[in-house]
Amino acid sequence: MTEETKFAFSIHQEYDVYHAQQRALDFARDTGFRRAEIYRLATVVTELCNNLVFHTQRGGLFTMRLQHRSGRWGIELTVEDDGPGILDLDLAMSDGFSTVHGLGSGLPGSRRLMDEFHIESKPGVGTKVIAWLRQ
């Protein structure tokens, strides 16, 4: 295995989310991830990319790459936008909070499914999430 950016593309509509999820499934399977890890990854990709569709007007960028850290291989996801940003990050990361009348489990659930999860957001500037799942 070698580190490389496997793919990066813009997410603007729901079809793009589906495409990202399918690429993530294929990539994880092709790089030897177990079934449970593959579906954890697909769930997070779907959630984070859906946020680009539902919470921004112009969408954003999704990237996924294989990465070696501390003697372990993993997949790093990055999702970023220049949307409205998140006003209260602590509230957004709490279970049950939703601005679109959903279940409010997207961001906190994604954090639980990944081995590492970092989110930065500034109102009026945008949001960036970097998440990592080890093999």
PDB file of N, CA and C in Angstrom, residues 74-123:
ATOM      1  N   GLY A  74      -4.883   3.632   7.362  1.00  0.00           N
ATOM      2  CA  GLY A  74      -6.236   4.105   7.573  1.00  0.00           C
ATOM      3  C   GLY A  74      -6.698   4.943   6.391  1.00  0.00           C
ATOM      4  N   ILE A  75      -7.943   5.308   6.444  1.00  0.00           N
ATOM      5  CA  ILE A  75      -8.515   6.173   5.418  1.00  0.00           C
ATOM      6  C   ILE A  75      -8.864   7.493   6.075  1.00  0.00           C
ATOM      7  N   GLU A  76      -8.388   8.561   5.458  1.00  0.00           N
ATOM      8  CA  GLU A  76      -8.690   9.907   5.927  1.00  0.00           C
ATOM      9  C   GLU A  76      -9.722  10.541   5.007  1.00  0.00           C
ATOM     10  N   LEU A  77     -10.768  11.069   5.610  1.00  0.00           N
ATOM     11  CA  LEU A  77     -11.799  11.813   4.889  1.00  0.00           C
ATOM     12  C   LEU A  77     -11.653  13.282   5.227  1.00  0.00           C
ATOM     13  N   THR A  78     -11.810  14.129   4.230  1.00  0.00           N
ATOM     14  CA  THR A  78     -11.873  15.566   4.474  1.00  0.00           C
ATOM     15  C   THR A  78     -13.082  16.096   3.727  1.00  0.00           C
ATOM     16  N   VAL A  79     -13.905  16.852   4.432  1.00  0.00           N
ATOM     17  CA  VAL A  79     -15.085  17.474   3.842  1.00  0.00           C
ATOM     18  C   VAL A  79     -15.027  18.941   4.233  1.00  0.00           C
ATOM     19  N   GLU A  80     -15.051  19.827   3.229  1.00  0.00           N
ATOM     20  CA  GLU A  80     -14.967  21.246   3.543  1.00  0.00           C
ATOM     21  C   GLU A  80     -15.848  22.077   2.632  1.00  0.00           C
ATOM     22  N   ASP A  81     -16.296  23.195   3.186  1.00  0.00           N
ATOM     23  CA  ASP A  81     -17.165  24.088   2.433  1.00  0.00           C
ATOM     24  C   ASP A  81     -16.898  25.530   2.831  1.00  0.00           C
ATOM     25  N   ASP A  82     -17.439  26.437   2.048  1.00  0.00           N
ATOM     26  CA  ASP A  82     -17.386  27.857   2.396  1.00  0.00           C
ATOM     27  C   ASP A  82     -18.806  28.355   2.652  1.00  0.00           C
ATOM     28  N   GLY A  83     -19.588  27.492   3.296  1.00  0.00           N
ATOM     29  CA  GLY A  83     -20.985  27.780   3.594  1.00  0.00           C
ATOM     30  C   GLY A  83     -21.147  28.693   4.796  1.00  0.00           C
ATOM     31  N   PRO A  84     -22.313  28.631   5.418  1.00  0.00           N
ATOM     32  CA  PRO A  84     -22.622  29.563   6.495  1.00  0.00           C
ATOM     33  C   PRO A  84     -21.866  29.306   7.797  1.00  0.00           C
ATOM     34  N   GLY A  85     -21.256  28.134   7.935  1.00  0.00           N
ATOM     35  CA  GLY A  85     -20.580  27.797   9.178  1.00  0.00           C
ATOM     36  C   GLY A  85     -21.575  27.363  10.234  1.00  0.00           C
ATOM     37  N   ILE A  86     -21.059  26.920  11.342  1.00  0.00           N
ATOM     38  CA  ILE A  86     -21.886  26.432  12.453  1.00  0.00           C
ATOM     39  C   ILE A  86     -21.773  27.442  13.595  1.00  0.00           C
ATOM     40  N   LEU A  87     -22.902  27.992  14.008  1.00  0.00           N
ATOM     41  CA  LEU A  87     -22.912  29.020  15.045  1.00  0.00           C
ATOM     42  C   LEU A  87     -22.450  28.497  16.396  1.00  0.00           C
ATOM     43  N   ASP A  88     -22.931  27.331  16.798  1.00  0.00           N
ATOM     44  CA  ASP A  88     -22.595  26.764  18.099  1.00  0.00           C
ATOM     45  C   ASP A  88     -22.119  25.332  17.884  1.00  0.00           C
ATOM     46  N   LEU A  89     -20.827  25.160  17.784  1.00  0.00           N
ATOM     47  CA  LEU A  89     -20.249  23.853  17.482  1.00  0.00           C
ATOM     48  C   LEU A  89     -20.534  22.835  18.579  1.00  0.00           C
ATOM     49  N   ASP A  90     -20.479  23.247  19.834  1.00  0.00           N
ATOM     50  CA  ASP A  90     -20.779  22.318  20.930  1.00  0.00           C
ATOM     51  C   ASP A  90     -22.214  21.797  20.823  1.00  0.00           C
ATOM     52  N   LEU A  91     -23.140  22.683  20.511  1.00  0.00           N
ATOM     53  CA  LEU A  91     -24.537  22.279  20.358  1.00  0.00           C
ATOM     54  C   LEU A  91     -24.699  21.353  19.151  1.00  0.00           C
ATOM     55  N   ALA A  92     -24.044  21.687  18.042  1.00  0.00           N
ATOM     56  CA  ALA A  92     -24.138  20.863  16.830  1.00  0.00           C
ATOM     57  C   ALA A  92     -23.565  19.471  17.041  1.00  0.00           C
ATOM     58  N   MET A  93     -22.615  19.335  17.957  1.00  0.00           N
ATOM     59  CA  MET A  93     -21.991  18.038  18.219  1.00  0.00           C
ATOM     60  C   MET A  93     -22.713  17.258  19.311  1.00  0.00           C
ATOM     61  N   SER A  94     -23.833  17.780  19.794  1.00  0.00           N
ATOM     62  CA  SER A  94     -24.591  17.069  20.819  1.00  0.00           C
ATOM     63  C   SER A  94     -25.707  16.257  20.172  1.00  0.00           C
ATOM     64  N   ASP A  95     -25.962  15.095  20.736  1.00  0.00           N
ATOM     65  CA  ASP A  95     -27.015  14.222  20.210  1.00  0.00           C
ATOM     66  C   ASP A  95     -28.377  14.904  20.282  1.00  0.00           C
ATOM     67  N   GLY A  96     -29.126  14.793  19.206  1.00  0.00           N
ATOM     68  CA  GLY A  96     -30.494  15.291  19.173  1.00  0.00           C
ATOM     69  C   GLY A  96     -30.659  16.688  18.614  1.00  0.00           C
ATOM     70  N   PHE A  97     -29.574  17.421  18.392  1.00  0.00           N
ATOM     71  CA  PHE A  97     -29.694  18.770  17.852  1.00  0.00           C
ATOM     72  C   PHE A  97     -29.720  18.715  16.323  1.00  0.00           C
ATOM     73  N   SER A  98     -30.679  19.395  15.722  1.00  0.00           N
ATOM     74  CA  SER A  98     -30.793  19.438  14.268  1.00  0.00           C
ATOM     75  C   SER A  98     -31.340  20.797  13.839  1.00  0.00           C
ATOM     76  N   THR A  99     -30.794  21.315  12.758  1.00  0.00           N
ATOM     77  CA  THR A  99     -31.319  22.563  12.190  1.00  0.00           C
ATOM     78  C   THR A  99     -32.252  22.298  11.013  1.00  0.00           C
ATOM     79  N   VAL A 100     -32.338  21.032  10.586  1.00  0.00           N
ATOM     80  CA  VAL A 100     -33.205  20.691   9.442  1.00  0.00           C
ATOM     81  C   VAL A 100     -34.252  19.654   9.834  1.00  0.00           C
ATOM     82  N   HIS A 101     -34.574  19.607  11.112  1.00  0.00           N
ATOM     83  CA  HIS A 101     -35.620  18.722  11.628  1.00  0.00           C
ATOM     84  C   HIS A 101     -35.316  17.243  11.415  1.00  0.00           C
ATOM     85  N   GLY A 102     -34.016  16.895  11.476  1.00  0.00           N
ATOM     86  CA  GLY A 102     -33.616  15.497  11.390  1.00  0.00           C
ATOM     87  C   GLY A 102     -33.481  14.905  12.784  1.00  0.00           C
ATOM     88  N   LEU A 103     -32.816  13.773  12.867  1.00  0.00           N
ATOM     89  CA  LEU A 103     -32.637  13.093  14.148  1.00  0.00           C
ATOM     90  C   LEU A 103     -31.573  13.754  15.026  1.00  0.00           C
ATOM     91  N   GLY A 104     -30.716  14.546  14.419  1.00  0.00           N
ATOM     92  CA  GLY A 104     -29.672  15.194  15.198  1.00  0.00           C
ATOM     93  C   GLY A 104     -28.580  14.246  15.636  1.00  0.00           C
ATOM     94  N   SER A 105     -28.322  13.229  14.833  1.00  0.00           N
ATOM     95  CA  SER A 105     -27.283  12.264  15.202  1.00  0.00           C
ATOM     96  C   SER A 105     -26.138  12.243  14.201  1.00  0.00           C
ATOM     97  N   GLY A 106     -26.187  13.085  13.182  1.00  0.00           N
ATOM     98  CA  GLY A 106     -25.199  13.045  12.104  1.00  0.00           C
ATOM     99  C   GLY A 106     -23.778  13.321  12.530  1.00  0.00           C
ATOM    100  N   LEU A 107     -23.503  14.517  13.016  1.00  0.00           N
ATOM    101  CA  LEU A 107     -22.137  14.848  13.409  1.00  0.00           C
ATOM    102  C   LEU A 107     -21.678  14.062  14.637  1.00  0.00           C
ATOM    103  N   PRO A 108     -22.481  14.002  15.706  1.00  0.00           N
ATOM    104  CA  PRO A 108     -21.995  13.218  16.849  1.00  0.00           C
ATOM    105  C   PRO A 108     -21.866  11.729  16.531  1.00  0.00           C
ATOM    106  N   GLY A 109     -22.746  11.202  15.707  1.00  0.00           N
ATOM    107  CA  GLY A 109     -22.642   9.802  15.301  1.00  0.00           C
ATOM    108  C   GLY A 109     -21.420   9.553  14.449  1.00  0.00           C
ATOM    109  N   SER A 110     -21.122  10.486  13.562  1.00  0.00           N
ATOM    110  CA  SER A 110     -19.926  10.361  12.724  1.00  0.00           C
ATOM    111  C   SER A 110     -18.673  10.367  13.595  1.00  0.00           C
ATOM    112  N   ARG A 111     -18.652  11.219  14.597  1.00  0.00           N
ATOM    113  CA  ARG A 111     -17.501  11.274  15.507  1.00  0.00           C
ATOM    114  C   ARG A 111     -17.316   9.921  16.209  1.00  0.00           C
ATOM    115  N   ARG A 112     -18.409   9.286  16.616  1.00  0.00           N
ATOM    116  CA  ARG A 112     -18.309   7.991  17.298  1.00  0.00           C
ATOM    117  C   ARG A 112     -17.855   6.868  16.361  1.00  0.00           C
ATOM    118  N   LEU A 113     -18.214   6.942  15.093  1.00  0.00           N
ATOM    119  CA  LEU A 113     -17.886   5.872  14.148  1.00  0.00           C
ATOM    120  C   LEU A 113     -16.431   5.901  13.676  1.00  0.00           C
ATOM    121  N   MET A 114     -15.791   7.058  13.767  1.00  0.00           N
ATOM    122  CA  MET A 114     -14.420   7.191  13.277  1.00  0.00           C
ATOM    123  C   MET A 114     -13.437   7.101  14.441  1.00  0.00           C
ATOM    124  N   ASP A 115     -12.194   6.762  14.132  1.00  0.00           N
ATOM    125  CA  ASP A 115     -11.163   6.688  15.164  1.00  0.00           C
ATOM    126  C   ASP A 115     -10.643   8.063  15.552  1.00  0.00           C
ATOM    127  N   GLU A 116     -10.640   8.982  14.620  1.00  0.00           N
ATOM    128  CA  GLU A 116     -10.279  10.373  14.888  1.00  0.00           C
ATOM    129  C   GLU A 116     -11.294  11.248  14.168  1.00  0.00           C
ATOM    130  N   PHE A 117     -11.642  12.373  14.778  1.00  0.00           N
ATOM    131  CA  PHE A 117     -12.636  13.265  14.194  1.00  0.00           C
ATOM    132  C   PHE A 117     -12.326  14.682  14.663  1.00  0.00           C
ATOM    133  N   HIS A 118     -12.105  15.565  13.717  1.00  0.00           N
ATOM    134  CA  HIS A 118     -11.808  16.959  14.040  1.00  0.00           C
ATOM    135  C   HIS A 118     -12.701  17.853  13.177  1.00  0.00           C
ATOM    136  N   ILE A 119     -13.332  18.834  13.801  1.00  0.00           N
ATOM    137  CA  ILE A 119     -14.192  19.750  13.070  1.00  0.00           C
ATOM    138  C   ILE A 119     -13.835  21.183  13.443  1.00  0.00           C
ATOM    139  N   GLU A 120     -13.753  22.018  12.421  1.00  0.00           N
ATOM    140  CA  GLU A 120     -13.541  23.453  12.591  1.00  0.00           C
ATOM    141  C   GLU A 120     -14.658  24.146  11.841  1.00  0.00           C
ATOM    142  N   SER A 121     -15.198  25.194  12.431  1.00  0.00           N
ATOM    143  CA  SER A 121     -16.233  25.944  11.745  1.00  0.00           C
ATOM    144  C   SER A 121     -16.234  27.379  12.233  1.00  0.00           C
ATOM    145  N   LYS A 122     -16.396  28.296  11.273  1.00  0.00           N
ATOM    146  CA  LYS A 122     -16.497  29.709  11.596  1.00  0.00           C
ATOM    147  C   LYS A 122     -17.714  30.266  10.875  1.00  0.00           C
ATOM    148  N   PRO A 123     -18.618  30.863  11.632  1.00  0.00           N
ATOM    149  CA  PRO A 123     -19.802  31.460  10.985  1.00  0.00           C
ATOM    150  C   PRO A 123     -19.391  32.442   9.889  1.00  0.00           C
TER     151      PRO A 123
END
